[in-house]
Tab-separated table of C-alpha atoms and ligand atoms in Angstrom:
chain	number	residue	atom	x	y	z
N	884	GLY	CA	16.260	16.335	9.974
N	885	ARG	CA	16.889	12.622	10.347
N	886	ASP	CA	14.941	10.137	8.539
N	887	PHE	CA	11.768	8.556	10.063
N	888	SER	CA	11.614	5.072	11.534
N	889	TYR	CA	9.313	2.679	12.978
N	890	ASN	CA	10.828	2.436	16.598
N	891	GLY	CA	13.168	4.448	18.893
N	892	ILE	CA	14.233	7.913	17.779
N	893	MET	CA	12.074	9.306	15.008
N	894	GLY	CA	9.464	6.319	15.591
N	895	PRO	CA	5.757	7.081	14.941
N	896	LYS	CA	5.230	9.136	18.263
N	897	ASP	CA	7.990	11.522	17.193
N	898	TRP	CA	6.969	12.055	13.424
N	899	SER	CA	4.763	15.166	14.101
N	900	THR	CA	7.678	17.008	15.572
N	901	GLU	CA	9.081	17.205	12.000
N	902	TYR	CA	5.843	16.568	10.085
N	903	SER	CA	2.992	18.522	11.467
N	904	SER	CA	0.513	16.609	9.307
N	905	CYS	CA	1.151	13.467	11.391
N	906	LYS	CA	-0.947	14.857	14.120
N	907	GLY	CA	-3.845	15.658	11.981
N	908	LYS	CA	-7.482	14.415	12.595
N	909	HIS	CA	-7.790	12.234	9.576
N	910	GLN	CA	-4.690	9.991	9.726
N	911	SER	CA	-4.082	6.457	8.539
N	912	PRO	CA	-4.058	3.801	9.396
N	913	ILE	CA	-7.176	3.069	11.327
N	914	ASN	CA	-9.041	0.113	12.833
N	915	ILE	CA	-12.222	-0.541	10.854
N	916	ASP	CA	-15.110	-1.416	13.111
N	917	ILE	CA	-17.037	-3.719	10.975
N	918	LEU	CA	-20.467	-3.087	12.805
N	919	HIS	CA	-20.183	0.605	12.197
N	920	VAL	CA	-19.438	0.564	8.499
N	921	LYS	CA	-22.177	2.037	6.289
N	922	LYS	CA	-23.123	0.167	3.238
N	923	VAL	CA	-23.205	2.283	0.040
N	924	LYS	CA	-24.194	1.584	-3.622
N	925	LEU	CA	-21.443	3.207	-5.933
N	926	PRO	CA	-20.811	3.041	-9.538
N	927	SER	CA	-18.495	0.156	-10.482
N	928	LEU	CA	-14.612	0.626	-9.925
N	929	ASN	CA	-12.850	0.326	-13.313
N	930	LEU	CA	-9.365	-0.985	-13.462
N	931	HIS	CA	-7.442	-0.122	-16.805
N	932	ASN	CA	-4.350	-1.592	-18.251
N	933	PHE	CA	-3.792	-3.887	-15.251
N	934	ASN	CA	-2.986	-6.717	-17.556
N	935	LYS	CA	-0.335	-4.829	-19.662
N	936	ILE	CA	3.124	-5.988	-19.227
N	937	PRO	CA	5.559	-2.932	-18.800
N	938	ASN	CA	8.893	-2.933	-20.473
N	939	ILE	CA	10.960	-2.638	-17.389
N	940	THR	CA	9.877	-3.200	-13.825
N	941	HIS	CA	12.377	-1.949	-11.053
N	942	ILE	CA	12.271	-3.199	-7.537
N	943	GLU	CA	14.081	-1.154	-4.891
N	944	ASN	CA	14.703	-1.600	-0.976
N	945	ASN	CA	14.539	2.225	0.221
N	946	GLY	CA	15.192	1.063	3.892
N	947	HIS	CA	11.466	1.552	4.740
N	948	THR	CA	9.982	-0.759	2.346
N	949	VAL	CA	10.267	-2.698	-0.825
N	950	TYR	CA	8.548	-0.785	-3.872
N	951	PHE	CA	7.866	-1.208	-7.563
N	952	THR	CA	7.823	1.387	-10.210
N	953	ILE	CA	7.322	0.947	-14.054
N	954	ASP	CA	9.186	2.570	-16.905
N	955	THR	CA	6.647	3.229	-19.457
N	956	GLU	CA	4.650	6.019	-21.066
N	957	GLU	CA	2.124	3.781	-22.723
N	958	ASN	CA	-0.525	1.749	-21.248
N	959	ILE	CA	-0.110	3.129	-17.708
N	960	PRO	CA	-2.442	1.422	-15.223
N	961	THR	CA	-5.324	3.827	-14.208
N	962	ILE	CA	-8.615	3.533	-12.086
N	963	ASP	CA	-11.830	5.389	-12.139
N	964	GLY	CA	-15.392	4.988	-11.001
N	965	GLY	CA	-16.255	3.779	-7.522
N	966	PRO	CA	-15.866	6.708	-5.060
N	967	LEU	CA	-13.322	8.629	-7.468
N	968	SER	CA	-14.463	11.693	-9.231
N	969	SER	CA	-12.075	11.050	-12.196
N	970	SER	CA	-9.082	9.017	-13.382
N	971	TYR	CA	-6.151	8.198	-11.209
N	972	GLN	CA	-2.808	6.975	-12.735
N	973	PHE	CA	-0.505	4.319	-11.220
N	974	SER	CA	2.524	5.556	-9.532
N	975	GLN	CA	4.200	2.945	-7.361
N	976	LEU	CA	3.352	-0.271	-5.285
N	977	HIS	CA	4.936	-1.344	-2.083
N	978	TYR	CA	4.257	-3.441	1.206
N	979	HIS	CA	3.951	-3.219	4.782
N	980	TRP	CA	4.684	-6.396	7.138
N	981	GLY	CA	5.559	-7.560	10.521
N	982	ASP	CA	8.343	-9.911	12.048
N	983	ASN	CA	5.734	-12.709	12.618
N	984	ASP	CA	2.519	-13.847	11.065
N	985	SER	CA	0.138	-12.331	13.732
N	986	TYR	CA	0.531	-8.576	12.572
N	987	GLY	CA	1.942	-6.484	9.889
N	988	SER	CA	-0.908	-4.781	8.189
N	989	GLU	CA	-1.690	-1.170	8.753
N	990	ASP	CA	-5.367	-0.943	8.894
N	991	SER	CA	-6.906	-3.579	11.092
N	992	PHE	CA	-10.584	-4.905	11.221
N	993	ASN	CA	-12.221	-5.443	14.411
N	994	GLY	CA	-8.846	-5.298	16.006
N	995	LYS	CA	-7.317	-8.099	13.827
N	996	TYR	CA	-4.321	-7.569	11.620
N	997	PHE	CA	-3.205	-9.465	8.547
N	998	PRO	CA	0.597	-10.383	8.194
N	999	MET	CA	1.050	-7.974	5.133
N	1000	GLU	CA	-0.530	-5.334	3.345
N	1001	LEU	CA	0.100	-4.195	-0.324
N	1002	HIS	CA	-0.415	-0.427	-1.301
N	1003	VAL	CA	-0.997	0.279	-4.933
N	1004	VAL	CA	-0.566	4.065	-5.150
N	1005	PHE	CA	-2.396	6.272	-7.725
N	1006	PHE	CA	-2.389	9.971	-8.252
N	1007	LYS	CA	-5.321	12.119	-9.899
N	1008	GLN	CA	-4.364	12.433	-13.584
N	1009	GLU	CA	-5.516	16.088	-13.882
N	1010	TYR	CA	-2.851	17.123	-11.240
N	1011	LYS	CA	-0.087	15.901	-13.843
N	1012	ASN	CA	2.235	14.324	-11.411
N	1013	ILE	CA	2.341	12.909	-7.782
N	1014	LYS	CA	4.176	15.910	-6.388
N	1015	GLU	CA	1.349	18.274	-7.318
N	1016	ALA	CA	-1.318	15.692	-6.380
N	1017	MET	CA	0.042	15.407	-2.801
N	1018	LEU	CA	-0.909	19.146	-2.284
N	1019	LYS	CA	-4.669	18.336	-3.057
N	1020	SER	CA	-7.191	16.795	-0.780
N	1021	ASP	CA	-8.339	14.485	-3.532
N	1022	GLY	CA	-4.814	13.972	-4.954
N	1023	LEU	CA	-4.096	10.259	-4.178
N	1024	ALA	CA	-6.019	7.062	-4.113
N	1025	VAL	CA	-4.484	3.812	-2.679
N	1026	MET	CA	-5.544	0.312	-3.277
N	1027	ALA	CA	-4.877	-1.797	-0.243
N	1028	PHE	CA	-4.786	-5.608	-0.296
N	1029	PHE	CA	-4.442	-7.916	2.689
N	1030	PHE	CA	-2.383	-11.084	2.628
N	1031	GLU	CA	-3.323	-14.322	4.380
N	1032	VAL	CA	-0.787	-17.175	5.017
N	1033	SER	CA	-1.732	-20.040	2.931
N	1034	LYS	CA	-0.226	-22.039	-0.098
N	1035	PRO	CA	2.603	-20.429	-1.892
N	1036	ASN	CA	1.412	-17.726	-4.384
N	1037	PRO	CA	3.210	-18.513	-7.906
N	1038	ALA	CA	3.133	-14.827	-8.800
N	1039	TYR	CA	5.236	-14.062	-5.900
N	1040	GLN	CA	7.937	-16.907	-6.625
N	1041	GLU	CA	10.218	-14.813	-8.552
N	1042	LEU	CA	9.681	-11.867	-6.415
N	1043	SER	CA	10.775	-13.865	-3.359
N	1044	LEU	CA	14.091	-14.747	-4.862
N	1045	LEU	CA	14.577	-11.215	-6.173
N	1046	LEU	CA	14.176	-9.857	-2.686
N	1047	ASN	CA	17.543	-11.789	-1.754
N	1048	THR	CA	19.305	-9.597	-4.263
N	1049	ILE	CA	18.108	-6.345	-2.691
N	1050	GLN	CA	18.808	-7.070	1.044
N	1051	LYS	CA	20.777	-3.836	1.595
N	1052	PRO	CA	18.794	-0.376	1.688
N	1053	HIS	CA	19.015	1.647	-1.458
N	1054	THR	CA	19.567	-1.490	-3.648
N	1055	LYS	CA	17.570	-2.091	-6.807
N	1056	ALA	CA	16.960	-4.823	-9.263
N	1057	ASN	CA	15.185	-5.398	-12.529
N	1058	LEU	CA	12.730	-8.285	-12.953
N	1059	THR	CA	13.987	-10.498	-15.580
N	1060	THR	CA	10.377	-11.589	-16.446
N	1061	PRO	CA	8.345	-8.357	-16.080
N	1062	ILE	CA	4.922	-8.727	-14.312
N	1063	ALA	CA	1.691	-7.049	-14.977
N	1064	LEU	CA	0.232	-5.107	-12.215
N	1065	GLN	CA	-2.742	-7.737	-12.150
N	1066	ASP	CA	-0.133	-10.491	-11.074
N	1067	PHE	CA	0.611	-8.589	-7.822
N	1068	ILE	CA	-3.013	-8.621	-6.885
N	1069	GLN	CA	-3.870	-12.162	-8.415
N	1070	THR	CA	-7.531	-12.935	-8.670
N	1071	ALA	CA	-8.586	-10.745	-5.719
N	1072	ASN	CA	-12.123	-9.607	-6.299
N	1073	THR	CA	-12.156	-5.890	-6.632
N	1074	HIS	CA	-15.986	-5.359	-6.243
N	1075	GLU	CA	-16.008	-5.580	-2.422
N	1076	TYR	CA	-14.015	-2.869	-0.520
N	1077	TYR	CA	-14.143	-0.481	2.205
N	1078	VAL	CA	-13.727	3.462	1.453
N	1079	TYR	CA	-12.518	6.099	3.777
N	1080	ASN	CA	-10.594	9.400	3.633
N	1081	GLY	CA	-7.083	9.291	5.219
N	1082	SER	CA	-3.376	10.049	4.934
N	1083	LEU	CA	-0.134	8.846	3.703
N	1084	THR	CA	0.848	6.179	6.487
N	1085	THR	CA	4.421	7.672	6.490
N	1086	PRO	CA	5.782	10.960	6.876
N	1087	PRO	CA	4.781	13.581	5.460
N	1088	CYS	CA	1.398	12.074	6.606
N	1089	LEU	CA	-0.566	14.232	4.269
N	1090	GLU	CA	-4.391	13.981	4.437
N	1091	VAL	CA	-4.765	13.414	0.638
N	1092	VAL	CA	-5.720	9.739	0.232
N	1093	THR	CA	-9.008	8.010	-0.519
N	1094	TRP	CA	-8.400	4.637	0.685
N	1095	LEU	CA	-9.814	1.466	-0.915
N	1096	ASP	CA	-9.460	-1.553	1.403
N	1097	PHE	CA	-10.273	-4.781	-0.599
N	1098	TYR	CA	-12.148	-7.408	1.471
N	1099	ASP	CA	-10.739	-10.444	-0.494
N	1100	PRO	CA	-7.251	-11.450	0.714
N	1101	ILE	CA	-4.262	-12.423	-1.372
N	1102	GLN	CA	-2.580	-15.719	-0.424
N	1103	ILE	CA	0.887	-15.942	0.127
N	1104	SER	CA	3.110	-18.760	1.927
N	1105	HIS	CA	4.960	-18.312	5.113
N	1106	ASP	CA	8.392	-18.906	3.532
N	1107	GLN	CA	7.393	-16.126	0.839
N	1108	LEU	CA	6.742	-13.729	3.663
N	1109	GLU	CA	9.998	-14.499	5.395
N	1110	SER	CA	11.771	-13.348	1.984
N	1111	PHE	CA	10.369	-9.783	2.789
N	1112	ARG	CA	11.524	-10.250	6.481
N	1113	GLN	CA	15.225	-10.793	5.519
N	1114	LEU	CA	15.560	-7.113	3.971
N	1115	GLU	CA	17.621	-4.792	5.882
N	1116	ASP	CA	16.780	-1.369	7.041
N	1117	LEU	CA	19.053	1.719	7.186
N	1118	GLU	CA	20.388	0.779	10.642
N	1119	GLY	CA	21.150	-2.846	9.310
N	1120	ASN	CA	18.321	-4.391	11.339
N	1121	SER	CA	15.849	-6.714	9.846
N	1122	LEU	CA	13.275	-4.709	7.883
N	1123	SER	CA	10.338	-6.394	9.478
N	1124	HIS	CA	8.074	-3.933	11.352
N	1125	ASN	CA	7.287	-1.200	8.819
N	1126	PHE	CA	3.623	-0.499	9.655
N	1127	ARG	CA	2.190	2.505	11.560
N	1128	PRO	CA	-0.002	2.031	14.609
N	1129	VAL	CA	-3.713	2.624	13.995
N	1130	GLN	CA	-4.770	6.302	14.553
N	1131	PRO	CA	-8.079	7.846	15.859
N	1132	ILE	CA	-10.875	7.453	13.337
N	1133	GLY	CA	-12.295	10.890	14.668
N	1134	ASP	CA	-15.433	12.022	12.833
N	1135	ARG	CA	-14.745	9.786	9.736
N	1136	ILE	CA	-17.228	7.219	8.389
N	1137	VAL	CA	-15.943	4.170	6.605
N	1138	TRP	CA	-18.190	2.914	3.752
N	1139	PHE	CA	-18.398	-0.472	2.345
N	1140	THR	CA	-19.447	-1.166	-1.260
N	1141	SER	CA	-19.961	-4.431	-3.255
N	1142	ASP	CA	-20.586	-2.521	-6.518
Q	1073	LIG	S1	1.210	4.966	1.815
Q	1073	LIG	O1	0.637	4.136	0.637
Q	1073	LIG	O2	0.313	5.578	2.507
Q	1073	LIG	N1	2.051	3.928	2.693
Q	1073	LIG	C1	2.374	6.170	1.049
Q	1073	LIG	C2	3.204	6.844	2.125
Q	1073	LIG	C3	4.095	7.609	1.403
Q	1073	LIG	C4	4.215	7.843	0.154
Q	1073	LIG	C5	3.357	7.239	-0.595
Q	1073	LIG	C6	2.537	6.258	-0.250
Q	1073	LIG	N2	5.108	8.874	-0.127
Q	1073	LIG	C7	5.294	9.483	-1.377
Q	1073	LIG	C8	6.608	10.287	-1.281
Q	1073	LIG	C9	6.853	10.951	-2.600
Q	1073	LIG	C10	6.946	9.968	-3.728
Q	1073	LIG	C11	5.724	9.256	-3.645
Q	1073	LIG	C12	5.459	8.202	-4.927
Q	1073	LIG	O3	5.599	8.531	-2.593
Q	1073	LIG	O4	6.469	11.256	-0.252
Q	1073	LIG	O5	8.109	11.763	-2.461
Q	1073	LIG	O6	7.041	10.527	-4.907
Q	1073	LIG	O7	6.465	7.301	-4.809
Q	1074	LIG	ZN1	1.935	2.076	2.265
């Protein structure tokens, strides 16, 4: 069928006609009602190889978002601990944002949105690859980081310039100075986070994701955010509204841990 979009034909309300999981009971994103979050003590969440610099870092505009993958067999970033039963391997990272600074994140907190959200996507290593992992209820873990408009973030300076070179969908670029995964999340504190079970926020909306939503926001300037908004989608419009509306929380509990 036709590709999904964020407005008009095949917008979020129509996704379930082609992807039945999109009308499931454990969908993402959600609004997190801070008063109803349950505090929980969990083992510490461990990040491995986040400081290793990969050989090549690709960046691509796929018409829905901008995403990064790394070309390396060695020192692949992984996470374990926290709510995770075993080790999860890095697959890709990407962003969701709005056309102005008042919204753009997917999850919201007490109805409040952030202007951009970073998703760092991992799959459970024992399932061998992301395709296999997407068929299992505990297949994926996504680290979500929220941006607040503030001073320019030096780690996003080269990225902002590179975004200008991949304005058209299905264009790619390589970073001249490869960056470590840690640089994308800066010094964000990874000890305080919300946890809940949900889905991919785009078709096929599979309910296979352990969401880790970090409390500490990442800083970015208004101009740096604008470099995301000048990307183009598949219809030649500004790629500047690529977040799904919040979905019912249903019977789910959101946990909060501070390690
Ligand atoms: S998200 O983090 O919930 N926004 C999200 C949404 C969709 C995907 C990943 C994360 N999609 C999958 C594709 C696969 C692809 C994989 C890794 O991402 O369905 O085909 O291999 O890039
Ligand atoms: Zn995402």
